[in-house]
């Protein structure tokens, strides 16, 4: 028997509509690529999104058509998010940090018609435009005064497009299961795969995001997403922000320590979102310049494991709560977290810190489990390792235009992460399936070792990879970037590990490097390193 | 084009499942009808709900079948909520405060098979059981020791039913649009009408309820719903509580000032839910006994307009924020509110108090508007009056087994409330359509007058109704209950109104009464009073 309830669609445009009426003057502040600071309210954003929707209509954009962006976090990018999805088309965010060929491949695979591009990425597109047969034209996201001299064909100016359009748009009701957002994975472990999110998934994800169990966004929060709108929708901040009525701070192309510190200070940022590397960058800048960031209360950190060194540093030096998050492109992305709730912060400090290096517990709407090679559930005992599987309202059920369903067994997503889950439900990623080091048939967790090494005061960043070994098949190799002005011997590091890990986990050798390679989303690219160092142990006697 | 996302159902059972794993030891505390205090955690509630689901299966309860309750707020009633809806049947809460004939009519209209009943209402059911052909049997919600000597036929004991059942239940996935909860309206203005809520509606309602824009429930909230689980699901507290992980405090059949004050003190209640009368009762008790309630931070007050006198009293005497709510059985019920957010509490006190007498603004997921007699939208100017219409994810689209769709024009719910909406979106009910006083063709708002009269320190409660008048068709008559030990003349009250309302709104007469009649949900029954006093002005010269 069905209930007698109205069936309204869960749709993205309603998030901004809500903010425009409930928090019309709450600010969205942007460090513009043009060089200045721009600020306006949700009501302005709503009106300009209406103008943009008219412009898209004039360009002939059809429902379901992909509209691509290569752009930073800005108010214009946010308008694009709402105008595209709101009018029934699909917002396709492209990561401009990928290689040119990857970008070409992605744009063609998605068959995106129009490409909206920030000033920074015009040149990149010029170099590949001839390989993009499906692209009808480009819109540079700036005003007439800043339009570049460009070889892009069929190029338009964003502000010109909007200028004469009415602010009222007759937004259609969409099917809540229809596609709203297309984003490809980081390509950390291979070729990017497309994840096509629905309106329903993004609205339910936004509800979970604002909740106290995840980002805990309120209308007095000042949120600075240092995760990008070009990858996983800045963790959904453009959707969750309006729902919560929080102030949004966008740093444009500013990803340096100084850019972040300035915005935090000037706009009184209370919550930041970003990968661990970003917070390492900020910390490096602050400590070099002996600066403080009193308004900041929390950094929400995902995309990679949380190193205990940074957890402690942020607590002790800045009184900032380091809040771990787990997620992936395929999962909204937000799923697990360790929010600063009573049951966490009332524990002894050391226990709290340990929890802050886990990925936390899933929010309402998602189930998780670990399984063995036959997809059989394993116990949540904090010891047993298995592949993490998740299922829920904002989890992908397949990749876009991809028949390979091997990652989606029995209605679950096989994440490719190897994890443990403890009896309280805290999940911890111990490795990626592809990164796991198999030494003589046994697993060694690279993340565990990295986490310990990161606690050494001389260490800035570290990376453990499995490399070829004649006897054991694979053995761990440790790569280390030292802090400026610090010195350390290989033996110092090995001594530091003694007693903290099983003896046979000790890396066979230590290599000091100036920097480690990261993806556009700030992750260690281990497969590149594995290739580079695969014969290292055979060539070098340690 | 559809998104590539998993489609999981939004279902009620998942709320408790979440709490059982995320907040297993968070407490549900009940003042039992057996006389003692009972406390257990969400994990216990989850296990016993599993046992109960097995018991329901043994009783032969089918998917879609209605299972009725006549019961207070207790942990057992909460278990019933989850076991019934979770197993695919429909939880039918019956208001035991209605007249016997109304209850008979409702149970037969719903065709409920089994009736779960608290000790208090056994007698009531004994008196009507012969008129309930569809009822298969009764379950008394107590243990063997407390089973009453009853004439009920086919009667079972709740604890006996559960005792030998396993705690694991294989909860089915349900269609999210299927019926979960059936509740009839208060019958304030006529015969009760059935509202049949779906799983989806109740889960989305719970999400909105825990949000900062509505009840703002967190895992350190201690929530005491003084609205009943037998009417509008205690405003959804049994669903929103587990979602937020807050502590729940159930007062059983204790609705007196002392019962509330004791629970608030002993359990450190931070947030209360209830109609204005409840908070008047509490205040009367506290002030008579010179008691304080330091843990209480907020009372969330709906079901009737918020009188400014009580708003101020709660602020000044108890430092408790009075948070108005608007809703009705047909709307989840929670829709509008005035939460204590910065944009409210940073205003000058008097402006804040005024806002606290409005019903507030809708949460995300609901749209509202006021319309004229032809359903044409009217301006939100804070002056124009019109019938309030709402639409959204947890709004009824028709009444259960009722062909009359006149309350559901063009996809909206016509609420029967006459309201104004100001430019900021704050909605204020000025009257019920059926209560509005039409004097010489013009409308007089009974609620406005009541609100002013309630501010007189000698006044405990007041009521304005339209009664027959030879010249003006209808004129307002004011009924007043004075505070203990206070005296007032008719002229005193008229003088008090002078200058605060239009001269022609002044009630033609004032009647002092000992008490006013209320419905089971604490509302003034104006139609009874209208009947009683209809000829008053013609018979009495004022
Ligand atoms: N809290 C965390 N702890 C450990 N690892 C994390 C955490 N959060 C995210 N990750 C890692 O990031 C991955 C998701 O990253 P993303 O979706 O951006 O692309 P990617 O997996 O890096 O790229 P690709 O799938 O193309 O190889 C997860 O699978 C996990 O390995
Ligand atoms: N904040 C509020 N201000 C004024 N009135 C309110 C408020 N909240 C609720 N109400 C009144 O309560 C009504 C809803 O009550 P409920 O659904 O319990 O049944 P009822 O309308 O009293 O009964 P029936 O529909 O059977 O006559 C609303 O229509 C409105 O008139
Ligand atoms: Mg991946
Ligand atoms: Mg009603």
GROMACS .gro file of C-alpha atoms in nm, chain A residues 192-500:
model
  309
  192UNK     CA    1   4.002   0.813  -1.492
  193UNK     CA    2   3.650   0.668  -1.475
  194UNK     CA    3   3.335   0.880  -1.500
  195UNK     CA    4   3.095   0.903  -1.208
  196UNK     CA    5   2.751   1.035  -1.303
  197UNK     CA    6   2.563   1.162  -0.999
  198UNK     CA    7   2.189   1.218  -0.989
  199UNK     CA    8   1.998   1.512  -0.842
  200UNK     CA    9   1.865   1.288  -0.567
  201UNK     CA   10   2.211   1.163  -0.475
  202UNK     CA   11   2.352   1.515  -0.452
  203UNK     CA   12   2.064   1.650  -0.242
  204UNK     CA   13   2.077   1.358   0.003
  205UNK     CA   14   2.454   1.396   0.013
  206UNK     CA   15   2.413   1.765   0.095
  207UNK     CA   16   2.173   1.680   0.378
  208UNK     CA   17   2.427   1.439   0.523
  209UNK     CA   18   2.709   1.688   0.470
  210UNK     CA   19   2.554   1.966   0.677
  211UNK     CA   20   2.468   1.724   0.959
  212UNK     CA   21   2.661   1.719   1.286
  213UNK     CA   22   2.797   1.376   1.195
  214UNK     CA   23   2.976   1.514   0.889
  215UNK     CA   24   3.076   1.878   0.828
  216UNK     CA   25   2.831   2.027   1.080
  217UNK     CA   26   2.761   2.336   0.871
  218UNK     CA   27   2.543   2.606   1.027
  219UNK     CA   28   2.453   2.956   0.924
  220UNK     CA   29   2.735   3.097   1.136
  221UNK     CA   30   2.996   2.870   0.977
  222UNK     CA   31   3.250   3.030   0.742
  223UNK     CA   32   3.354   2.752   0.508
  224UNK     CA   33   3.666   2.761   0.292
  225UNK     CA   34   3.681   2.459   0.061
  226UNK     CA   35   4.044   2.402  -0.043
  227UNK     CA   36   3.919   2.104  -0.234
  228UNK     CA   37   3.837   2.209  -0.584
  229UNK     CA   38   3.512   2.245  -0.768
  230UNK     CA   39   3.687   2.074  -1.057
  231UNK     CA   40   3.718   1.752  -0.859
  232UNK     CA   41   3.432   1.582  -0.675
  233UNK     CA   42   3.245   1.912  -0.663
  234UNK     CA   43   3.463   2.048  -0.385
  235UNK     CA   44   3.316   1.769  -0.172
  236UNK     CA   45   2.973   1.909  -0.244
  237UNK     CA   46   3.039   2.244  -0.075
  238UNK     CA   47   2.847   2.436  -0.345
  239UNK     CA   48   2.542   2.227  -0.256
  240UNK     CA   49   2.582   2.199   0.121
  241UNK     CA   50   2.671   2.567   0.166
  242UNK     CA   51   2.334   2.702   0.051
  243UNK     CA   52   2.147   2.429   0.239
  244UNK     CA   53   2.313   2.533   0.565
  245UNK     CA   54   2.321   2.904   0.491
  246UNK     CA   55   2.689   2.920   0.578
  247UNK     CA   56   2.928   3.178   0.434
  248UNK     CA   57   3.141   3.041   0.151
  249UNK     CA   58   3.499   3.151   0.089
  250UNK     CA   59   3.647   3.065  -0.249
  251UNK     CA   60   4.019   3.112  -0.306
  252UNK     CA   61   4.017   3.102  -0.687
  253UNK     CA   62   4.357   2.992  -0.806
  254UNK     CA   63   4.514   3.070  -0.469
  255UNK     CA   64   4.640   2.745  -0.321
  256UNK     CA   65   4.958   2.874  -0.156
  257UNK     CA   66   5.008   2.909   0.217
  258UNK     CA   67   4.984   3.286   0.198
  259UNK     CA   68   4.667   3.278  -0.013
  260UNK     CA   69   4.499   3.053   0.241
  261UNK     CA   70   4.624   3.237   0.547
  262UNK     CA   71   4.510   3.572   0.407
  263UNK     CA   72   4.160   3.450   0.334
  264UNK     CA   73   4.128   3.278   0.672
  265UNK     CA   74   4.228   3.599   0.847
  266UNK     CA   75   4.028   3.843   0.632
  267UNK     CA   76   3.708   3.642   0.615
  268UNK     CA   77   3.722   3.480   0.960
  269UNK     CA   78   3.711   3.128   0.818
  270UNK     CA   79   3.600   2.874   1.077
  271UNK     CA   80   3.611   2.548   0.879
  272UNK     CA   81   3.846   2.439   0.601
  273UNK     CA   82   3.817   2.143   0.366
  274UNK     CA   83   4.118   1.984   0.204
  275UNK     CA   84   4.360   1.697   0.158
  276UNK     CA   85   4.641   1.653   0.413
  277UNK     CA   86   4.900   1.816   0.182
  278UNK     CA   87   4.705   2.141   0.181
  279UNK     CA   88   4.716   2.162   0.559
  280UNK     CA   89   5.083   2.075   0.554
  281UNK     CA   90   5.135   2.367   0.312
  282UNK     CA   91   4.941   2.598   0.540
  283UNK     CA   92   5.128   2.484   0.847
  284UNK     CA   93   5.465   2.524   0.674
  285UNK     CA   94   5.373   2.880   0.578
  286UNK     CA   95   5.236   2.973   0.919
  287UNK     CA   96   5.531   2.833   1.111
  288UNK     CA   97   5.789   2.993   0.879
  289UNK     CA   98   5.618   3.327   0.923
  290UNK     CA   99   5.517   3.277   1.284
  291UNK     CA  100   5.155   3.353   1.206
  292UNK     CA  101   4.836   3.249   1.378
  293UNK     CA  102   4.484   3.173   1.249
  294UNK     CA  103   4.256   3.231   1.547
  295UNK     CA  104   3.920   3.209   1.367
  296UNK     CA  105   3.985   2.859   1.234
  297UNK     CA  106   3.815   2.589   1.442
  298UNK     CA  107   3.832   2.281   1.224
  299UNK     CA  108   4.000   2.138   0.919
  300UNK     CA  109   3.810   1.856   0.753
  301UNK     CA  110   4.064   1.634   0.585
  302UNK     CA  111   4.008   1.357   0.333
  303UNK     CA  112   4.136   1.209   0.012
  304UNK     CA  113   4.425   1.045   0.197
  305UNK     CA  114   4.496   0.914   0.543
  306UNK     CA  115   4.542   1.162   0.827
  307UNK     CA  116   4.901   1.163   0.958
  308UNK     CA  117   4.910   1.177   1.336
  309UNK     CA  118   5.188   1.436   1.323
  310UNK     CA  119   4.962   1.690   1.159
  311UNK     CA  120   4.668   1.595   1.380
  312UNK     CA  121   4.874   1.685   1.686
  313UNK     CA  122   5.033   1.992   1.531
  314UNK     CA  123   4.696   2.141   1.444
  315UNK     CA  124   4.566   2.073   1.792
  316UNK     CA  125   4.866   2.196   1.987
  317UNK     CA  126   4.984   2.487   1.774
  318UNK     CA  127   4.657   2.622   1.639
  319UNK     CA  128   4.386   2.475   1.861
  320UNK     CA  129   4.226   2.347   1.541
  321UNK     CA  130   4.040   2.017   1.537
  322UNK     CA  131   4.162   1.788   1.260
  323UNK     CA  132   3.854   1.607   1.134
  324UNK     CA  133   3.928   1.305   0.914
  325UNK     CA  134   3.697   1.218   0.628
  326UNK     CA  135   3.687   0.924   0.397
  327UNK     CA  136   3.540   0.931   0.051
  328UNK     CA  137   3.607   0.885  -0.315
  329UNK     CA  138   3.474   1.018  -0.644
  330UNK     CA  139   3.238   0.721  -0.656
  331UNK     CA  140   3.084   0.807  -0.317
  332UNK     CA  141   2.952   1.159  -0.332
  333UNK     CA  142   3.229   1.185  -0.197
  334UNK     CA  143   3.159   1.220   0.178
  335UNK     CA  144   3.094   0.900   0.372
  336UNK     CA  145   3.300   0.857   0.691
  337UNK     CA  146   3.417   1.111   0.943
  338UNK     CA  147   3.535   1.171   1.299
  339UNK     CA  148   3.349   1.487   1.402
  340UNK     CA  149   3.442   1.655   1.732
  341UNK     CA  150   3.148   1.515   1.925
  342UNK     CA  151   3.139   1.442   2.295
  343UNK     CA  152   3.211   1.071   2.247
  344UNK     CA  153   3.538   1.165   2.075
  345UNK     CA  154   3.665   1.474   2.252
  346UNK     CA  155   3.589   1.346   2.601
  347UNK     CA  156   3.841   1.062   2.563
  348UNK     CA  157   4.200   1.090   2.681
  349UNK     CA  158   4.401   1.299   2.431
  350UNK     CA  159   4.607   1.011   2.303
  351UNK     CA  160   4.304   0.798   2.233
  352UNK     CA  161   4.143   1.096   2.060
  353UNK     CA  162   4.449   1.146   1.841
  354UNK     CA  163   4.443   0.780   1.745
  355UNK     CA  164   4.078   0.810   1.642
  356UNK     CA  165   4.172   1.117   1.441
  357UNK     CA  166   4.399   0.903   1.227
  358UNK     CA  167   4.115   0.665   1.140
  359UNK     CA  168   3.869   0.755   0.867
  360UNK     CA  169   3.579   0.743   1.112
  361UNK     CA  170   3.227   0.613   1.091
  362UNK     CA  171   2.972   0.638   0.809
  363UNK     CA  172   2.695   0.896   0.824
  364UNK     CA  173   2.328   0.807   0.805
  365UNK     CA  174   2.243   0.684   0.458
  366UNK     CA  175   2.551   0.471   0.402
  367UNK     CA  176   2.642   0.118   0.511
  368UNK     CA  177   2.996  -0.015   0.508
  369UNK     CA  178   3.168  -0.348   0.556
  370UNK     CA  179   3.496  -0.520   0.481
  371UNK     CA  180   3.504  -0.838   0.277
  372UNK     CA  181   3.747  -1.107   0.177
  373UNK     CA  182   3.843  -1.202  -0.179
  374UNK     CA  183   3.509  -1.382  -0.220
  375UNK     CA  184   3.307  -1.078  -0.106
  376UNK     CA  185   3.230  -1.249   0.226
  377UNK     CA  186   3.190  -1.004   0.517
  378UNK     CA  187   3.476  -1.000   0.768
  379UNK     CA  188   3.454  -0.919   1.140
  380UNK     CA  189   3.474  -0.563   1.272
  381UNK     CA  190   3.743  -0.644   1.524
  382UNK     CA  191   3.995  -0.370   1.449
  383UNK     CA  192   4.244  -0.632   1.330
  384UNK     CA  193   4.107  -0.815   1.029
  385UNK     CA  194   4.189  -0.651   0.698
  386UNK     CA  195   3.961  -0.667   0.396
  387UNK     CA  196   3.842  -0.463   0.103
  388UNK     CA  197   3.606  -0.187   0.205
  389UNK     CA  198   3.263  -0.197   0.046
  390UNK     CA  199   3.000   0.075   0.078
  391UNK     CA  200   2.640   0.111  -0.029
  392UNK     CA  201   2.387   0.391   0.001
  393UNK     CA  202   2.200   0.682  -0.149
  394UNK     CA  203   2.493   0.862  -0.307
  395UNK     CA  204   2.713   0.573  -0.416
  396UNK     CA  205   2.778   0.499  -0.784
  397UNK     CA  206   2.619   0.186  -0.927
  398UNK     CA  207   2.841   0.182  -1.236
  399UNK     CA  208   3.084   0.401  -1.426
  400UNK     CA  209   2.960   0.631  -1.701
  401UNK     CA  210   2.962   0.459  -2.041
  402UNK     CA  211   3.156   0.168  -1.903
  403UNK     CA  212   3.044  -0.194  -1.911
  404UNK     CA  213   3.293  -0.317  -1.654
  405UNK     CA  214   3.085  -0.384  -1.343
  406UNK     CA  215   3.362  -0.558  -1.151
  407UNK     CA  216   3.372  -0.277  -0.891
  408UNK     CA  217   3.001  -0.314  -0.817
  409UNK     CA  218   2.940  -0.664  -0.682
  410UNK     CA  219   2.596  -0.752  -0.538
  411UNK     CA  220   2.473  -0.395  -0.506
  412UNK     CA  221   2.785  -0.277  -0.321
  413UNK     CA  222   3.075  -0.062  -0.435
  414UNK     CA  223   3.412  -0.235  -0.399
  415UNK     CA  224   3.627   0.064  -0.310
  416UNK     CA  225   3.971  -0.077  -0.378
  417UNK     CA  226   4.072   0.036  -0.030
  418UNK     CA  227   4.200  -0.219   0.220
  419UNK     CA  228   4.064  -0.135   0.563
  420UNK     CA  229   3.999  -0.248   0.916
  421UNK     CA  230   3.682  -0.165   1.110
  422UNK     CA  231   3.680  -0.173   1.488
  423UNK     CA  232   3.400  -0.275   1.721
  424UNK     CA  233   3.281   0.085   1.753
  425UNK     CA  234   3.257   0.112   1.375
  426UNK     CA  235   3.568   0.326   1.317
  427UNK     CA  236   3.714   0.244   0.977
  428UNK     CA  237   4.080   0.284   0.891
  429UNK     CA  238   4.230   0.251   0.547
  430UNK     CA  239   4.551   0.054   0.570
  431UNK     CA  240   4.628   0.062   0.202
  432UNK     CA  241   4.500   0.071  -0.150
  433UNK     CA  242   4.452  -0.272  -0.299
  434UNK     CA  243   4.696  -0.170  -0.572
  435UNK     CA  244   4.947  -0.020  -0.329
  436UNK     CA  245   4.953  -0.300  -0.077
  437UNK     CA  246   5.297  -0.454  -0.037
  438UNK     CA  247   5.300  -0.831  -0.056
  439UNK     CA  248   5.614  -0.953   0.110
  440UNK     CA  249   5.652  -1.332   0.103
  441UNK     CA  250   5.274  -1.364   0.070
  442UNK     CA  251   5.200  -1.142   0.371
  443UNK     CA  252   5.061  -0.786   0.359
  444UNK     CA  253   5.251  -0.483   0.477
  445UNK     CA  254   5.054  -0.160   0.518
  446UNK     CA  255   5.235   0.133   0.358
  447UNK     CA  256   5.001   0.381   0.525
  448UNK     CA  257   5.081   0.255   0.875
  449UNK     CA  258   5.453   0.303   0.820
  450UNK     CA  259   5.407   0.646   0.660
  451UNK     CA  260   5.196   0.754   0.951
  452UNK     CA  261   5.466   0.665   1.203
  453UNK     CA  262   5.747   0.820   1.002
  454UNK     CA  263   5.546   1.143   0.967
  455UNK     CA  264   5.566   1.181   1.345
  456UNK     CA  265   5.939   1.234   1.337
  457UNK     CA  266   6.002   1.605   1.380
  458UNK     CA  267   6.255   1.614   1.097
  459UNK     CA  268   6.012   1.458   0.846
  460UNK     CA  269   5.796   1.668   0.618
  461UNK     CA  270   5.643   1.392   0.406
  462UNK     CA  271   5.703   1.025   0.343
  463UNK     CA  272   5.597   0.749   0.112
  464UNK     CA  273   5.633   0.370   0.131
  465UNK     CA  274   5.610   0.161  -0.184
  466UNK     CA  275   5.658  -0.207  -0.264
  467UNK     CA  276   5.952  -0.275  -0.495
  468UNK     CA  277   6.089  -0.593  -0.645
  469UNK     CA  278   6.284  -0.828  -0.423
  470UNK     CA  279   6.449  -1.153  -0.537
  471UNK     CA  280   6.351  -1.354  -0.230
  472UNK     CA  281   6.032  -1.195  -0.096
  473UNK     CA  282   5.879  -1.083  -0.428
  474UNK     CA  283   5.820  -0.736  -0.286
  475UNK     CA  284   5.976  -0.540  -0.005
  476UNK     CA  285   5.896  -0.191   0.131
  477UNK     CA  286   6.107   0.107   0.025
  478UNK     CA  287   6.074   0.430   0.219
  479UNK     CA  288   6.104   0.771   0.049
  480UNK     CA  289   6.142   1.072   0.276
  481UNK     CA  290   6.126   1.451   0.233
  482UNK     CA  291   6.296   1.623   0.527
  483UNK     CA  292   6.190   1.950   0.684
  484UNK     CA  293   6.398   2.251   0.585
  485UNK     CA  294   6.723   2.266   0.780
  486UNK     CA  295   6.691   1.915   0.921
  487UNK     CA  296   6.930   1.623   0.871
  488UNK     CA  297   6.877   1.255   0.931
  489UNK     CA  298   7.051   0.927   0.850
  490UNK     CA  299   6.883   0.615   0.714
  491UNK     CA  300   6.963   0.443   1.040
  492UNK     CA  301   6.801   0.725   1.243
  493UNK     CA  302   6.474   0.653   1.068
  494UNK     CA  303   6.498   0.279   1.104
  495UNK     CA  304   6.571   0.325   1.474
  496UNK     CA  305   6.267   0.551   1.502
  497UNK     CA  306   6.052   0.269   1.361
  498UNK     CA  307   6.191   0.004   1.590
  499UNK     CA  308   5.930  -0.122   1.833
  500UNK     CA  309   5.652   0.070   1.659
   0.00000   0.00000   0.00000
